[in-house]
XYZ file of C-alpha atoms in Angstrom:
695
model
C 2.731 9.948 28.109
C -0.502 11.921 28.119
C -3.815 10.614 29.419
C -7.322 11.796 28.549
C -7.614 14.555 31.145
C -8.363 18.073 29.962
C -4.969 19.482 30.933
C -3.127 16.738 29.083
C -5.339 17.198 26.032
C -4.534 20.915 25.985
C -0.853 20.093 26.310
C -1.127 17.668 23.383
C -2.917 20.270 21.283
C -0.162 22.806 21.942
C 2.661 20.366 21.207
C 1.277 19.142 17.907
C 0.206 22.630 16.833
C 3.799 23.756 17.417
C 5.069 20.733 15.496
C 2.781 21.529 12.532
C 3.861 25.169 12.439
C 7.510 24.103 12.635
C 7.106 21.773 9.651
C 5.409 24.522 7.627
C 8.239 26.893 8.563
C 10.796 24.291 7.414
C 9.079 24.037 4.016
C 9.020 27.829 3.655
C 12.699 28.179 4.604
C 13.722 25.440 2.165
C 11.599 27.065 -0.537
C 13.424 30.361 -0.069
C 16.752 28.521 -0.022
C 15.852 26.780 -3.294
C 15.163 30.143 -4.934
C 18.611 31.283 -3.785
C 20.361 28.290 -5.315
C 20.306 25.552 -2.682
C 21.034 22.202 -4.437
C 18.104 19.817 -4.750
C 20.051 17.024 -3.105
C 20.484 19.126 0.035
C 16.751 19.803 0.145
C 16.056 16.080 -0.082
C 18.540 15.216 2.660
C 17.117 17.966 4.878
C 13.583 16.588 4.598
C 14.802 13.059 5.251
C 17.017 13.896 8.217
C 14.679 16.438 9.839
C 11.568 14.260 9.767
C 13.293 11.033 10.790
C 15.073 12.913 13.574
C 11.723 14.067 14.975
C 10.408 10.489 14.874
C 13.563 9.274 16.591
C 13.236 11.845 19.388
C 9.631 10.788 20.019
C 10.678 7.138 20.001
C 13.460 7.766 22.516
C 11.267 9.853 24.819
C 8.613 7.108 24.798
C 10.956 4.201 25.524
C 9.540 1.672 27.987
C 9.887 -1.872 29.317
C 6.353 -2.085 30.719
C 4.341 -4.642 28.647
C 1.084 -2.652 28.907
C 2.853 0.492 27.675
C 4.856 -1.386 25.032
C 1.985 -3.395 23.536
C -1.088 -1.120 24.009
C 0.298 2.329 25.023
C -1.072 1.936 28.549
C -4.670 2.157 27.224
C -4.578 5.937 27.756
C -4.768 7.379 24.226
C -7.578 9.974 23.723
C -10.068 9.342 20.916
C -8.947 12.280 18.757
C -5.297 11.264 18.788
C -6.011 7.547 18.492
C -8.107 8.374 15.438
C -5.239 10.379 13.998
C -2.757 7.588 14.764
C -5.127 5.032 13.233
C -5.402 7.251 10.164
C -1.616 7.302 9.835
C -1.460 3.561 10.526
C -4.024 3.077 7.788
C -2.792 5.549 5.166
C 0.151 3.464 4.145
C 2.396 3.782 1.122
C -0.406 2.016 -0.772
C -2.799 4.864 -0.011
C -0.417 7.812 -0.192
C 1.535 6.582 -3.219
C -0.586 3.887 -4.815
C -4.158 5.193 -4.626
C -3.685 8.235 -6.860
C -1.712 6.092 -9.323
C -4.448 3.469 -9.437
C -7.103 6.111 -10.034
C -4.862 7.600 -12.746
C -4.512 4.237 -14.513
C -7.960 2.752 -13.857
C -10.271 5.742 -13.651
C -13.690 4.721 -12.375
C -12.507 1.231 -11.413
C -10.043 2.718 -8.931
C -12.941 3.993 -6.837
C -13.321 0.413 -5.577
C -10.413 1.138 -3.230
C -12.022 4.285 -1.845
C -15.370 2.545 -1.306
C -13.894 -0.658 0.089
C -11.485 0.925 2.531
C -14.057 3.424 3.790
C -16.711 0.743 4.163
C -14.205 -1.378 6.042
C -13.935 1.231 8.761
C -17.713 1.212 9.141
C -17.593 -2.568 9.610
C -14.776 -2.115 12.079
C -16.719 0.424 14.131
C -19.937 -1.582 14.201
C -18.790 -5.175 14.468
C -15.343 -5.510 15.994
C -13.412 -2.559 17.466
C -15.615 -1.788 20.518
C -15.808 -5.444 21.506
C -12.064 -5.939 21.296
C -11.590 -2.904 23.540
C -14.138 -4.283 25.985
C -12.206 -7.576 26.002
C -9.100 -5.587 26.889
C -6.060 -7.759 26.156
C -3.132 -7.185 23.782
C -3.634 -9.001 20.436
C -6.247 -10.526 18.128
C -4.925 -13.986 19.002
C -5.660 -13.185 22.678
C -9.311 -12.686 21.783
C -9.557 -15.894 19.741
C -7.891 -17.948 22.458
C -10.096 -16.570 25.228
C -13.382 -16.617 23.315
C -12.981 -20.199 22.082
C -10.819 -21.510 24.963
C -8.244 -22.837 22.539
C -4.469 -22.730 22.582
C -4.470 -23.979 18.984
C -6.514 -20.986 17.857
C -4.003 -18.695 19.551
C -1.213 -20.281 17.520
C -3.180 -20.183 14.259
C -4.215 -16.573 14.903
C -0.651 -15.531 15.700
C 0.765 -17.240 12.603
C -1.929 -15.712 10.371
C -1.246 -12.277 11.884
C 2.448 -12.695 11.116
C 1.714 -13.732 7.511
C -0.722 -10.873 6.837
C 1.479 -8.268 8.501
C 4.640 -9.457 6.747
C 3.049 -9.315 3.272
C 1.753 -5.827 4.038
C 5.108 -4.816 5.533
C 7.024 -5.753 2.379
C 4.922 -3.269 0.397
C 5.683 -0.515 2.924
C 9.430 -1.161 2.888
C 9.314 -1.151 -0.911
C 7.647 2.272 -0.743
C 10.301 3.443 1.735
C 12.982 2.411 -0.761
C 11.347 4.350 -3.608
C 10.945 7.488 -1.514
C 14.415 7.371 0.043
C 15.871 6.976 -3.438
C 13.914 10.037 -4.555
C 15.101 12.137 -1.601
C 18.742 11.103 -1.541
C 19.663 9.781 -4.984
C 20.906 6.513 -3.449
C 20.367 3.192 -5.222
C 17.034 1.480 -4.574
C 18.512 -1.410 -2.579
C 20.547 0.974 -0.416
C 17.498 3.214 -0.015
C 15.490 0.278 1.345
C 17.915 -0.313 4.199
C 18.486 3.394 4.866
C 14.744 3.884 5.141
C 14.579 0.844 7.390
C 16.525 2.796 9.979
C 13.689 5.327 10.016
C 11.208 2.530 10.711
C 13.204 1.144 13.599
C 13.828 4.433 15.413
C 10.053 4.906 15.684
C 9.130 1.549 17.150
C 12.158 -0.213 18.569
C 12.449 1.416 21.994
C 8.883 2.331 22.890
C 6.596 -0.111 21.094
C 2.971 0.988 20.758
C 3.537 3.941 23.058
C 6.223 5.379 20.779
C 4.412 4.306 17.610
C 1.184 6.070 18.646
C 2.700 9.495 19.233
C 5.018 9.165 16.256
C 2.053 8.303 14.033
C 0.236 11.468 15.092
C 3.225 13.521 13.902
C 3.441 11.440 10.737
C -0.235 12.005 9.953
C 0.199 15.770 10.169
C 3.141 15.653 7.771
C 1.486 13.331 5.278
C -1.811 15.208 5.082
C -0.017 18.533 4.542
C 2.215 16.902 1.937
C -0.833 15.528 0.132
C -3.105 18.559 0.226
C -0.681 21.425 -0.469
C 0.513 20.320 -3.942
C -3.000 19.274 -5.031
C -4.391 22.652 -4.012
C -1.495 24.347 -5.827
C -2.182 22.278 -8.948
C -5.894 23.061 -8.701
C -5.210 26.797 -8.564
C -2.901 26.468 -11.563
C -5.468 24.568 -13.660
C -8.788 25.994 -12.474
C -8.007 29.106 -10.432
C -9.823 27.567 -7.464
C -8.192 26.162 -4.277
C -10.756 23.408 -3.604
C -9.912 20.610 -6.053
C -12.556 18.289 -4.586
C -15.295 20.636 -5.820
C -13.986 21.759 -9.209
C -12.247 18.818 -10.846
C -15.454 18.010 -12.746
C -14.588 20.634 -15.356
C -11.185 18.983 -15.767
C -12.928 15.636 -16.272
C -14.895 17.099 -19.192
C -11.738 18.443 -20.850
C -9.942 15.159 -20.176
C -12.655 13.159 -21.946
C -12.229 15.339 -25.052
C -8.447 14.966 -24.963
C -8.761 11.177 -24.631
C -10.714 11.028 -27.893
C -8.076 13.153 -29.628
C -5.283 10.828 -28.509
C -7.213 7.728 -29.549
C -7.290 8.976 -33.172
C -3.883 10.722 -33.253
C -1.724 9.444 -36.195
C 1.457 9.353 -34.115
C -0.282 7.327 -31.425
C -1.531 4.884 -34.071
C 2.052 4.363 -35.305
C 3.328 3.668 -31.788
C 0.453 1.296 -31.067
C 1.336 -0.663 -34.213
C 4.937 -1.013 -32.957
C 3.724 -2.317 -29.600
C 1.421 -4.741 -31.418
C 4.384 -6.116 -33.386
C 6.327 -6.574 -30.155
C 3.387 -8.355 -28.563
C 3.178 -10.696 -31.549
C 6.909 -11.409 -31.272
C 6.514 -12.251 -27.571
C 3.575 -14.510 -28.398
C 5.667 -16.269 -31.048
C 8.430 -16.945 -28.534
C 5.865 -18.399 -26.136
C 4.818 -20.848 -28.878
C 8.067 -22.807 -28.394
C 9.836 -21.472 -25.313
C 12.904 -23.830 -25.222
C 13.678 -23.220 -28.902
C 13.192 -19.437 -28.599
C 15.393 -19.293 -25.497
C 18.179 -21.296 -27.153
C 18.018 -19.032 -30.196
C 18.161 -15.861 -28.061
C 21.143 -17.184 -26.096
C 22.956 -18.181 -29.296
C 22.353 -14.769 -30.875
C 23.600 -12.984 -27.746
C 26.759 -15.114 -27.647
C 27.381 -14.486 -31.359
C 26.957 -10.745 -30.866
C 29.556 -10.686 -28.073
C 31.974 -12.769 -30.133
C 31.559 -10.512 -33.176
C 32.244 -7.389 -31.146
C 35.378 -8.900 -29.649
C 36.617 -10.058 -33.041
C 36.083 -6.567 -34.454
C 37.950 -4.979 -31.504
C 34.855 -2.921 -30.656
C 35.054 -0.373 -27.821
C 35.030 -1.937 -24.363
C 31.772 -0.194 -23.452
C 29.956 -1.879 -26.367
C 31.334 -5.285 -25.430
C 30.337 -4.844 -21.803
C 26.836 -3.747 -22.825
C 26.456 -6.839 -25.033
C 27.712 -9.098 -22.223
C 25.271 -7.459 -19.827
C 22.397 -8.138 -22.244
C 23.475 -11.772 -22.552
C 23.658 -12.150 -18.754
C 20.173 -10.670 -18.410
C 18.605 -13.388 -20.576
C 16.475 -16.000 -18.788
C 18.412 -19.048 -17.690
C 15.616 -21.597 -17.713
C 12.572 -22.210 -19.873
C 10.242 -21.576 -16.911
C 11.909 -18.234 -16.190
C 11.749 -17.319 -19.877
C 8.062 -18.184 -20.114
C 7.206 -16.110 -17.050
C 9.209 -13.118 -18.333
C 7.809 -13.310 -21.865
C 4.256 -13.585 -20.575
C 4.807 -10.378 -18.635
C 6.286 -8.781 -21.754
C 3.335 -9.956 -23.841
C 0.864 -8.519 -21.343
C 2.738 -5.200 -21.127
C 3.080 -4.786 -24.905
C -0.520 -5.843 -25.532
C -1.643 -3.239 -23.013
C 0.514 -0.521 -24.600
C -0.943 -1.474 -28.001
C -4.393 -0.520 -26.754
C -5.785 3.008 -27.182
C -4.461 5.352 -24.474
C -1.705 2.791 -23.757
C -4.185 0.607 -21.917
C -5.430 3.358 -19.622
C -9.183 3.159 -19.115
C -11.405 5.986 -20.260
C -11.464 7.936 -17.028
C -15.212 8.314 -16.609
C -16.215 4.989 -18.164
C -17.692 2.610 -15.563
C -16.638 -1.037 -15.675
C -14.347 -0.580 -18.641
C -11.958 -3.391 -19.482
C -8.484 -2.969 -20.996
C -9.846 -2.641 -24.522
C -12.912 -0.601 -23.688
C -11.469 2.417 -25.490
C -11.682 1.002 -28.987
C -10.691 2.928 -32.090
C -14.184 4.258 -32.574
C -14.643 5.081 -28.902
C -17.270 2.402 -28.176
C -17.439 0.459 -24.931
C -16.688 -3.227 -25.325
C -19.924 -5.002 -24.570
C -20.878 -8.327 -23.078
C -18.492 -10.529 -21.145
C -15.771 -7.944 -20.687
C -18.049 -5.368 -19.058
C -19.618 -8.043 -16.852
C -16.192 -9.239 -15.779
C -15.108 -5.696 -14.912
C -18.296 -5.213 -12.874
C -17.733 -8.484 -10.990
C -14.160 -7.535 -10.185
C -15.214 -4.096 -8.962
C -17.804 -5.507 -6.555
C -15.532 -8.352 -5.440
C -12.665 -5.957 -4.721
C -14.912 -3.638 -2.682
C -16.075 -6.589 -0.558
C -12.530 -7.901 -0.064
C -11.208 -4.516 1.008
C -14.090 -4.056 3.449
C -13.652 -7.374 5.244
C -9.873 -7.113 4.955
C -9.898 -3.743 6.713
C -12.005 -5.196 9.511
C -9.578 -8.101 9.858
C -6.157 -6.415 9.789
C -4.331 -7.372 13.020
C -2.216 -4.205 13.288
C -5.300 -2.007 12.848
C -7.420 -3.976 15.331
C -4.686 -3.709 17.956
C -4.884 0.073 17.653
C -8.281 0.012 19.410
C -6.855 -1.765 22.456
C -5.069 1.503 23.265
C -8.126 3.659 23.979
C -9.382 4.565 27.447
C -12.831 2.941 27.094
C -15.294 1.259 24.738
C -16.942 4.606 23.975
C -13.536 6.062 23.165
C -12.887 3.154 20.799
C -16.064 3.979 18.874
C -15.200 7.689 18.825
C -11.686 7.014 17.620
C -13.020 5.023 14.640
C -15.201 8.023 13.757
C -12.197 10.333 14.051
C -10.213 7.918 11.871
C -12.819 8.263 9.128
C -12.691 12.060 9.388
C -8.915 12.163 9.026
C -8.833 9.569 6.249
C -11.607 11.272 4.285
C -9.393 14.350 3.866
C -7.154 12.253 1.640
C -9.780 9.989 0.087
C -11.880 12.902 -1.145
C -8.776 14.487 -2.672
C -7.253 11.453 -4.428
C -9.773 11.332 -7.332
C -9.207 15.027 -8.018
C -5.444 14.514 -7.926
C -5.628 11.667 -10.447
C -7.654 13.767 -12.888
C -5.334 16.759 -12.592
C -2.192 14.668 -13.047
C -3.669 12.974 -16.111
C -4.580 16.410 -17.474
C -0.959 17.527 -17.068
C 0.346 14.367 -18.767
C -2.090 14.444 -21.696
C -1.955 18.197 -22.347
C 1.580 19.288 -21.421
C 3.871 16.237 -21.436
C 2.491 14.293 -24.402
C 3.528 16.044 -27.597
C 6.709 17.510 -26.095
C 10.001 17.307 -27.949
C 12.319 14.585 -26.659
C 15.076 17.199 -26.559
C 13.053 19.247 -24.063
C 11.759 16.551 -21.738
C 12.100 17.574 -18.070
C 15.103 16.341 -16.100
C 13.009 14.362 -13.622
C 12.106 11.856 -16.368
C 15.790 11.039 -16.945
C 16.409 10.841 -13.186
C 13.660 8.289 -12.609
C 14.635 6.403 -15.761
C 18.081 5.882 -14.240
C 16.514 4.607 -10.999
C 14.421 1.962 -12.780
C 13.256 2.048 -16.437
C 10.410 -0.294 -15.478
C 8.974 2.504 -13.319
C 9.347 5.335 -15.813
C 10.770 5.491 -19.308
C 10.338 7.550 -22.466
C 11.647 6.131 -25.769
C 11.089 7.574 -29.254
C 9.722 4.429 -30.897
C 8.487 5.962 -34.155
C 11.417 8.376 -34.506
C 9.379 11.559 -34.920
C 11.133 13.370 -32.062
C 7.852 13.946 -30.208
C 6.633 12.110 -27.136
C 3.496 10.071 -27.713
C 1.484 8.606 -24.855
C 2.379 5.129 -26.110
C 6.083 5.971 -25.746
C 5.728 6.902 -22.072
C 5.734 4.211 -19.403
C 4.635 5.744 -16.097
C 4.154 3.216 -13.311
C 1.170 4.009 -11.066
C 3.447 3.950 -7.993
C 5.260 7.033 -9.319
C 2.255 9.226 -10.096
C 2.142 10.851 -6.673
C 5.915 11.253 -6.378
C 6.360 12.934 -9.769
C 3.190 15.040 -9.506
C 4.825 18.262 -8.197
C 7.525 18.413 -10.882
C 5.059 17.289 -13.536
C 2.895 20.254 -12.570
C 5.845 22.655 -12.633
C 5.896 23.189 -8.876
C 9.118 24.024 -7.005
C 11.341 21.125 -6.040
C 10.738 21.834 -2.355
C 7.148 20.634 -2.896
C 8.525 17.398 -4.355
C 10.646 17.011 -1.246
C 7.618 17.634 0.949
C 5.575 15.037 -0.962
C 8.382 12.515 -0.592
C 8.553 13.288 3.136
C 4.790 12.718 3.341
C 5.076 9.426 1.500
C 7.894 8.410 3.817
C 5.725 9.278 6.822
C 2.888 7.165 5.393
C 5.136 4.166 4.783
C 6.929 4.475 8.135
C 3.718 4.851 10.146
C 2.187 1.683 8.739
C 5.477 -0.215 8.843
C 5.799 0.635 12.538
C 2.365 -0.779 13.310
C 2.998 -3.892 11.221
C 6.370 -4.577 12.813
C 4.826 -4.239 16.244
C 2.014 -6.644 15.273
C 4.571 -9.217 14.085
C 6.816 -8.911 17.137
C 3.793 -8.990 19.477
C 2.508 -12.177 17.861
C 5.921 -13.792 18.194
C 6.851 -12.624 21.694
C 3.439 -12.403 23.393
C 1.270 -15.039 21.692
C 3.857 -17.658 20.779
C 6.621 -17.212 23.358
C 4.891 -15.900 26.486
C 1.467 -17.520 26.152
C 2.507 -20.821 24.547
C 6.150 -21.516 25.458
C 7.217 -19.691 28.622
C 4.328 -18.264 30.696
C 6.809 -17.527 33.513
C 8.799 -15.027 31.436
C 9.380 -11.719 33.196
C 7.923 -8.464 31.921
C 11.352 -7.147 30.946
C 12.261 -10.355 29.122
C 9.033 -10.258 27.092
C 9.612 -6.682 25.947
C 13.301 -7.311 25.215
C 12.443 -10.353 23.115
C 9.800 -8.361 21.266
C 12.405 -5.737 20.351
C 14.820 -8.382 19.061
C 12.102 -10.046 16.982
C 10.992 -6.665 15.665
C 14.512 -6.057 14.368
C 14.649 -9.514 12.743
C 11.266 -9.033 11.044
C 12.339 -5.624 9.739
C 15.522 -7.003 8.189
C 13.659 -9.924 6.609
C 11.048 -7.602 5.073
C 13.781 -5.308 3.747
C 15.540 -8.269 2.120
C 12.330 -9.287 0.323
C 11.461 -5.694 -0.657
C 14.924 -5.132 -2.151
C 14.024 -7.728 -4.815
C 11.354 -5.338 -6.137
C 8.085 -7.260 -5.775
C 4.893 -6.423 -7.710
C 3.513 -2.903 -7.468
C 2.622 -1.675 -3.995
C -1.140 -1.851 -4.344
C -1.050 -5.414 -5.705
C 0.935 -6.628 -2.689
C -1.317 -4.761 -0.261
C -4.553 -6.104 -1.733
C -3.194 -9.637 -1.312
C -2.698 -8.889 2.396
C -6.296 -7.642 2.647
C -7.690 -10.780 1.055
C -5.665 -12.984 3.412
C -6.717 -10.953 6.474
C -10.402 -10.968 5.564
C -10.453 -14.673 4.703
C -8.704 -15.691 7.906
C -9.933 -13.356 10.633
C -13.230 -11.744 9.661
C -15.583 -14.778 9.949
C -14.006 -15.939 13.225
C -14.056 -12.478 14.821
C -17.644 -11.681 13.841
C -18.914 -15.108 14.869
C -16.932 -14.850 18.101
C -18.774 -11.662 18.992
C -22.280 -12.251 17.626
C -22.908 -16.032 17.438
C -22.974 -17.884 20.742
C -23.160 -21.264 18.971
C -19.758 -20.794 17.318
C -17.219 -23.129 18.911
C -13.503 -23.791 18.784
C -13.737 -26.522 16.123
C -15.816 -24.270 13.887
C -13.536 -21.258 14.350
C -10.445 -23.357 13.620
C -12.046 -24.899 10.531
C -13.202 -21.479 9.342
C -9.801 -19.823 9.735
C -7.867 -22.648 8.077
C -10.386 -23.057 5.257
C -10.543 -19.333 4.507
C -6.767 -19.018 4.589
C -6.258 -22.131 2.464
C -8.777 -21.141 -0.213
C -7.414 -17.589 -0.437
C -3.771 -18.672 -0.660
C -4.604 -21.359 -3.214
C -6.341 -18.870 -5.483
C -3.512 -16.366 -5.095
C -0.907 -19.028 -5.888
C -2.828 -20.224 -8.928
C -3.594 -16.800 -10.423
C -1.053 -14.181 -9.286
C 1.687 -13.836 -11.958
C 4.559 -13.492 -9.469
C 3.467 -16.494 -7.405
C 2.910 -18.590 -10.528
C 6.451 -17.782 -11.561
C 7.828 -18.804 -8.157
C 5.900 -22.077 -8.285
C 6.949 -22.811 -11.872
C 3.353 -22.849 -13.147
C 2.942 -22.369 -16.878
C 0.061 -21.335 -19.068
C -2.603 -18.693 -18.483
C -3.948 -18.168 -14.962
C -7.145 -20.190 -14.255
C -9.374 -17.306 -13.176
C -12.773 -18.232 -11.734
C -15.527 -16.007 -13.210
C -12.721 -13.721 -14.318
C -11.997 -12.631 -10.732
C -8.496 -11.155 -10.469
C -6.099 -12.282 -7.688
C -6.522 -8.904 -5.941
C -10.013 -10.095 -4.936
C -9.031 -13.614 -3.857
C -10.815 -13.010 -0.562
C -14.170 -13.161 -2.337
C -13.662 -16.942 -2.329
C -11.818 -17.223 0.981
C -14.320 -15.313 3.153
C -17.461 -17.293 2.164
C -15.537 -20.556 2.337
C -14.288 -19.721 5.829
C -17.724 -18.577 7.015
C -19.390 -21.707 5.626
C -16.823 -24.016 7.210
C -17.181 -22.223 10.556
C -20.981 -22.525 10.501
C -21.123 -26.161 9.353
C -18.458 -27.470 11.713
C -19.869 -25.510 14.669
C -23.318 -27.013 14.079
C -21.971 -30.545 13.620
C -19.881 -30.511 16.803
C -20.655 -29.982 20.462
C -22.038 -26.627 21.523
C -19.647 -24.316 23.408
C -19.614 -24.518 27.166
C -21.207 -22.179 29.642
C -17.989 -20.219 30.101
C -17.869 -19.296 26.406
C -21.543 -18.267 26.408
C -20.939 -16.099 29.478
C -17.948 -14.566 27.712
C -20.132 -13.528 24.752
C -22.863 -12.193 27.051
C -20.337 -10.096 28.976
C -18.711 -8.900 25.765
C -22.005 -7.655 24.357
C -23.345 -6.239 27.598
C -23.952 -2.508 27.066
C -23.277 -1.752 30.706
C -19.724 -3.098 30.691
C -17.106 -0.317 30.262
């Protein structure tokens, strides 16, 4: 593949310029075909097949059995293209799909993700990436083992990298399933495994070499897919094609519309219905075994009555399906009813629990009936969570194994620094647009969708409702035939995917957005799979078990393990875990708690030793996982924990790293100072690593 010479750079520029023009031409051709009657399903299949086929061709052309090519792309990737690949690696399904949805639902609070992720890249550029490139091996565990002269740290680092990458990978595969379902109409579970094929064709044969050049193509698709519909929507709403500069006027109109909806009589009726449902769920939680037995008895009686009355088979089957869907145990019932209570209580709030968009540090009930901000503890708690989340995302970014490995692929230390800068440039194109997108989508929902007749609701609502009512549903609760905001459940993960049709754009734009989301999910999934397989084959097998393994055997084993990890992640994702952003933020907290203190101390503190690094990594990981297990609703359900989550200072599980990182840093410092100082070899290693003259 290309190196950094001028002729190769020019060749790269020509190839990717041609690729970009070809993708634009494909969109135009499909748009014309749509106007002439081409079925939507064919458009979706065309986007899916065409883009995945391009990724597959790149993967096949970049196949290799050379470990240096497979694990670090031969260290010959130019800064511009490494920055673009890092941007694609970074802009996962959580960013492409989840960020706009989070800003839509949380308003000001969602900016924590923009600030934290951007700040994380600054930390990465200043504190870690150049030094890892100067070290010049394959993985993060390589650095820990060499810096602290410890085989144990290699094993701990490899296992932590596998854990972080797998959690993150599940979110990406989940996103792949959503997008594949949107493009093809297949069931979600089938879509997960169909999309998995797209992941594997990118990374299986060529490793980092194939992943790098595939990610460049994926970045170009995803940024076009993100910007084009937002610009179109901006022109529609404001008459101006730069949404980043003009969405302020939409914010002003949105604030006025929010106040109208808060006092709307129909909304008040729907909120009262949700309040009654929340009270019913709370009553069931008062005596879970009794409530469960009563629900099961009523369901059985309903089925028996229908059979005795010779009711139509469809009614009997529906009643039997409802009975089968009931919880089977008291613990399962409690977990489900707590979720129901939380959901109904949120929907009973003004604006269905959505925060006032411009209100800083607003809690769930900040939009009270008279429009006042809830004072005191709630605002303080929201402020603490905002700051804690920013810090967790910053240190988590600087500790993500698959992202750190990306900077092993550059030609030099200077190139590593430049590629981080390029990464920020490419990422900022999306990050500066996401807040504008959220405002414009909310404007469409509040002004055009809310208040519509149920008889005239667009077809895409029914389509998504069939995919999963938990993601999107519209039910006429008060029977007035008009859609209130409280009758619409729109999951944040769907905001980006439904945006084109919500804005009245052609379906071809929806297909392009889905293709962009697929590119985002595939690009990150490729990097994560490679990080997992590298940790297993290089750190655990080659370095710890069989140092005599041949180069071909190491790469072959990595490919087999990559396939196994992909299938395992798909199996977990098919069970529909929590929303994408919630899963991803857990991965960031784990990464920051485990890796950040050890990596920074390994570079900048000569007194840090192997005992301190080991204590710091295990303590940070243990504290973070303990807090996640004790407070995250899904994990509490798996562990059979009952009662409300024991939040410390009101910190949500998304920011669990705010406890793990200080605990890990403190343990590293204390244990390092209480044990023997590192030897001369480790001090020389740090001196060489920080020497400005070393390339």
